[in-house]
C-alpha cells in the first residue's frame, strides 16, 4: 500500500505537468486550457492509484483502459468542423496524452511521464511555429470578388480541381460597397498548390468565369 506522501507527490506532479501543457493551450486560445488539462491529468493519476491500491488482487490495466478510451469523448468536444476546415485536433490529442501522462505518474513511472511531458511541450511550442512557417508555405490564400450567382463557387472549384489544386477552406463575406468594389460577394479560398505548380495562367482562367470581377493573390493584384 502506498504511503500518503507518495500519493500526494504523484497527484501534485500530475497536476503540474498537465497544468503546463494546459497553459500552452490557454495562451493559444484553445477550447480546452489550463483547468481542463489539470483535471484530466490528475483524474487519470487518481484512477491509476485507485486501481493499484484500492482493489487488491485486481487488474490495474482495466481502469486505465477505460480512461484512455473515455477521454476520447472529452476530446471530441474540442473538435470543430467548419466547411472543409477542422480545428481542435491538436487540443484533443493533448488531452488524450495528458491522460496517459497522468496514468504513468499515478503508476510511479516518473521517467516515462516526465519525458513524454517534455516531448509534448516541445511539440506544441516549437513544432507549431515550424508547421506554420515551413510546412504551410505551400498554402496560399486566393481572394476573389464577384457578383453572387448560382454555381459560382462550383465553377471556381471545378477550375481549381482541374489544375489539381486542393481547396482547404472557403470563407464568404458580403462586400460593403458593391459599386466601388465591383461585386457583392468576397470569396477567400485557402488552397494547396501541386508541387512545382506554375501560376502563370491561373488568374486569367479565373477571370474568364462569369461573375468574377476581381482576383487578388497575396501581394499580386489583378482586376478586370
XYZ file of C-alpha atoms in Angstrom:
224
model
C 0.000 0.000 0.000
C 1.264 3.468 -0.923
C 2.006 5.923 1.849
C 0.149 9.227 1.875
C 3.241 11.231 0.926
C 3.739 9.195 -2.239
C 0.087 9.630 -3.212
C 0.327 13.394 -2.754
C 3.551 13.594 -4.779
C 2.025 11.711 -7.688
C -1.163 13.784 -7.745
C 0.658 17.118 -7.428
C 3.207 16.172 -10.093
C 0.376 15.144 -12.406
C -1.350 18.484 -11.826
C 1.892 20.358 -12.510
C 2.654 18.588 -15.785
C -0.929 18.797 -17.014
C -1.126 22.443 -15.991
C 1.936 23.435 -18.002
C 0.565 21.753 -21.116
C -2.820 23.342 -20.469
C -1.208 26.760 -20.087
C 0.268 26.471 -23.568
C -3.199 25.673 -24.940
C -4.701 28.531 -22.917
C -2.205 31.048 -24.297
C -3.155 29.991 -27.823
C -6.879 30.449 -27.058
C -7.771 26.783 -27.472
C -11.117 25.389 -26.257
C -9.532 23.226 -23.550
C -6.993 25.108 -21.461
C -5.314 25.136 -18.074
C -8.097 23.805 -15.859
C -9.251 21.108 -18.269
C -5.773 19.643 -18.724
C -5.111 19.682 -14.967
C -8.382 17.889 -14.268
C -7.724 15.265 -16.938
C -4.171 14.546 -15.766
C -5.000 14.442 -12.054
C -8.106 12.366 -12.674
C -6.146 9.823 -14.690
C -3.471 9.639 -11.982
C -6.118 9.092 -9.320
C -7.746 6.322 -11.333
C -4.396 4.568 -11.611
C -3.769 4.969 -7.865
C -7.193 3.527 -7.100
C -6.720 0.612 -9.478
C -3.328 -0.187 -7.946
C -4.036 0.415 -4.277
C -7.783 0.362 -3.860
C -8.591 -3.049 -5.261
C -6.076 -5.600 -4.078
C -5.761 -8.521 -6.442
C -7.458 -6.646 -9.273
C -6.102 -5.769 -12.699
C -4.824 -2.138 -12.747
C -4.946 -2.090 -16.543
C -8.744 -2.353 -16.634
C -9.473 1.081 -15.159
C -6.564 2.593 -17.087
C -8.008 1.286 -20.343
C -11.335 2.916 -19.520
C -9.593 6.272 -19.020
C -7.760 6.061 -22.339
C -10.926 5.225 -24.267
C -13.214 7.525 -22.289
C -11.062 10.620 -22.768
C -11.959 10.447 -26.445
C -15.427 11.778 -25.677
C -13.947 14.818 -23.955
C -11.501 15.382 -26.783
C -14.295 15.208 -29.340
C -15.868 18.243 -27.695
C -12.833 20.351 -28.618
C -13.006 19.499 -32.321
C -14.829 21.988 -34.519
C -15.553 21.373 -38.199
C -16.165 24.428 -40.366
C -16.684 23.582 -44.003
C -13.549 21.770 -45.114
C -11.536 23.077 -42.176
C -11.056 21.175 -38.913
C -9.942 22.863 -35.689
C -9.118 21.401 -32.278
C -7.422 18.134 -33.230
C -4.180 19.129 -31.503
C -6.036 20.089 -28.325
C -7.937 16.798 -28.388
C -4.632 14.949 -28.751
C -3.084 16.941 -25.898
C -5.983 15.958 -23.625
C -5.520 12.305 -24.529
C -1.769 12.360 -23.931
C -2.296 14.236 -20.637
C -4.473 11.342 -19.518
C -1.656 8.965 -20.457
C 0.854 11.097 -18.527
C -1.440 11.029 -15.512
C -1.677 7.244 -15.708
C 2.117 6.968 -15.909
C 2.702 9.264 -12.916
C -0.044 7.555 -10.948
C 1.677 4.245 -11.593
C 5.003 5.642 -10.372
C 6.531 5.608 -13.847
C 8.038 9.064 -13.393
C 10.665 8.850 -16.122
C 8.169 7.888 -18.812
C 5.650 10.503 -17.719
C 8.160 13.368 -17.488
C 9.907 12.547 -20.775
C 6.527 12.331 -22.517
C 5.599 15.694 -20.994
C 8.800 17.262 -22.363
C 8.159 15.818 -25.816
C 4.575 17.115 -25.798
C 5.654 20.583 -24.673
C 8.364 20.713 -27.342
C 5.854 19.606 -29.978
C 3.237 22.192 -29.040
C 5.582 25.149 -28.564
C 8.281 24.580 -31.177
C 6.859 22.409 -33.928
C 3.746 24.586 -34.096
C 5.918 27.501 -35.199
C 7.769 25.245 -37.656
C 4.475 23.987 -39.075
C 3.127 27.496 -39.631
C 6.325 28.892 -41.112
C 7.587 25.974 -43.174
C 5.016 23.284 -43.815
C 2.212 25.719 -44.585
C 4.313 27.701 -47.036
C 2.694 25.645 -49.797
C -0.726 27.015 -48.768
C -1.847 30.276 -50.288
C -4.955 32.409 -49.981
C -6.891 33.316 -53.103
C -9.118 36.401 -52.817
C -11.948 36.740 -55.313
C -14.631 39.418 -55.608
C -17.628 38.896 -57.842
C -21.364 39.028 -58.201
C -23.291 36.322 -56.391
C -24.891 33.819 -58.724
C -25.845 30.133 -58.572
C -22.886 27.856 -59.200
C -20.146 30.495 -58.929
C -18.270 28.643 -56.173
C -18.720 25.390 -58.066
C -17.237 26.819 -61.260
C -14.213 28.162 -59.408
C -13.818 24.858 -57.567
C -14.035 22.884 -60.805
C -11.359 25.049 -62.392
C -9.039 24.595 -59.423
C -9.759 20.871 -59.336
C -8.786 20.523 -62.989
C -5.465 22.120 -62.060
C -5.006 19.568 -59.237
C -5.280 22.374 -56.672
C -6.702 21.323 -53.293
C -9.174 23.668 -51.576
C -8.586 23.563 -47.815
C -11.025 26.239 -46.657
C -13.603 28.652 -48.101
C -14.947 31.813 -46.479
C -17.701 34.013 -47.910
C -18.465 37.573 -46.842
C -20.569 40.406 -48.290
C -18.928 43.398 -49.943
C -19.690 46.748 -48.299
C -19.552 48.976 -51.401
C -20.829 46.943 -54.347
C -20.492 49.728 -56.936
C -16.982 50.774 -55.900
C -15.600 47.260 -55.471
C -17.337 45.736 -58.474
C -19.155 42.875 -56.814
C -21.343 41.907 -53.898
C -19.528 38.858 -52.551
C -15.991 38.333 -51.277
C -14.577 34.790 -51.542
C -11.452 33.706 -49.651
C -10.047 30.308 -50.605
C -7.152 28.663 -48.778
C -5.619 26.373 -51.370
C -2.684 23.974 -51.640
C -0.808 24.051 -54.900
C 0.720 20.970 -56.534
C 4.476 20.581 -56.322
C 6.290 22.993 -58.691
C 2.983 24.397 -59.895
C 3.248 27.418 -62.213
C 0.521 30.014 -61.519
C 1.041 31.872 -64.795
C -2.436 31.393 -66.261
C -4.423 30.781 -63.087
C -5.755 34.322 -62.723
C -6.611 34.596 -66.413
C -8.643 31.390 -66.213
C -10.484 32.550 -63.084
C -11.308 35.909 -64.681
C -12.983 34.092 -67.577
C -15.652 32.811 -65.174
C -18.838 34.854 -65.463
C -19.430 36.944 -62.351
C -15.784 37.281 -61.271
C -14.667 40.913 -61.228
C -11.502 40.934 -59.121
C -8.761 38.484 -58.148
C -6.058 39.013 -55.543
C -3.191 36.616 -54.925
C -1.234 37.693 -51.871
C 0.584 40.898 -52.904
C -0.114 40.263 -56.587
C -3.333 42.018 -57.595
C -5.224 41.951 -60.851
C -8.597 43.359 -61.735
C -10.882 43.497 -64.727
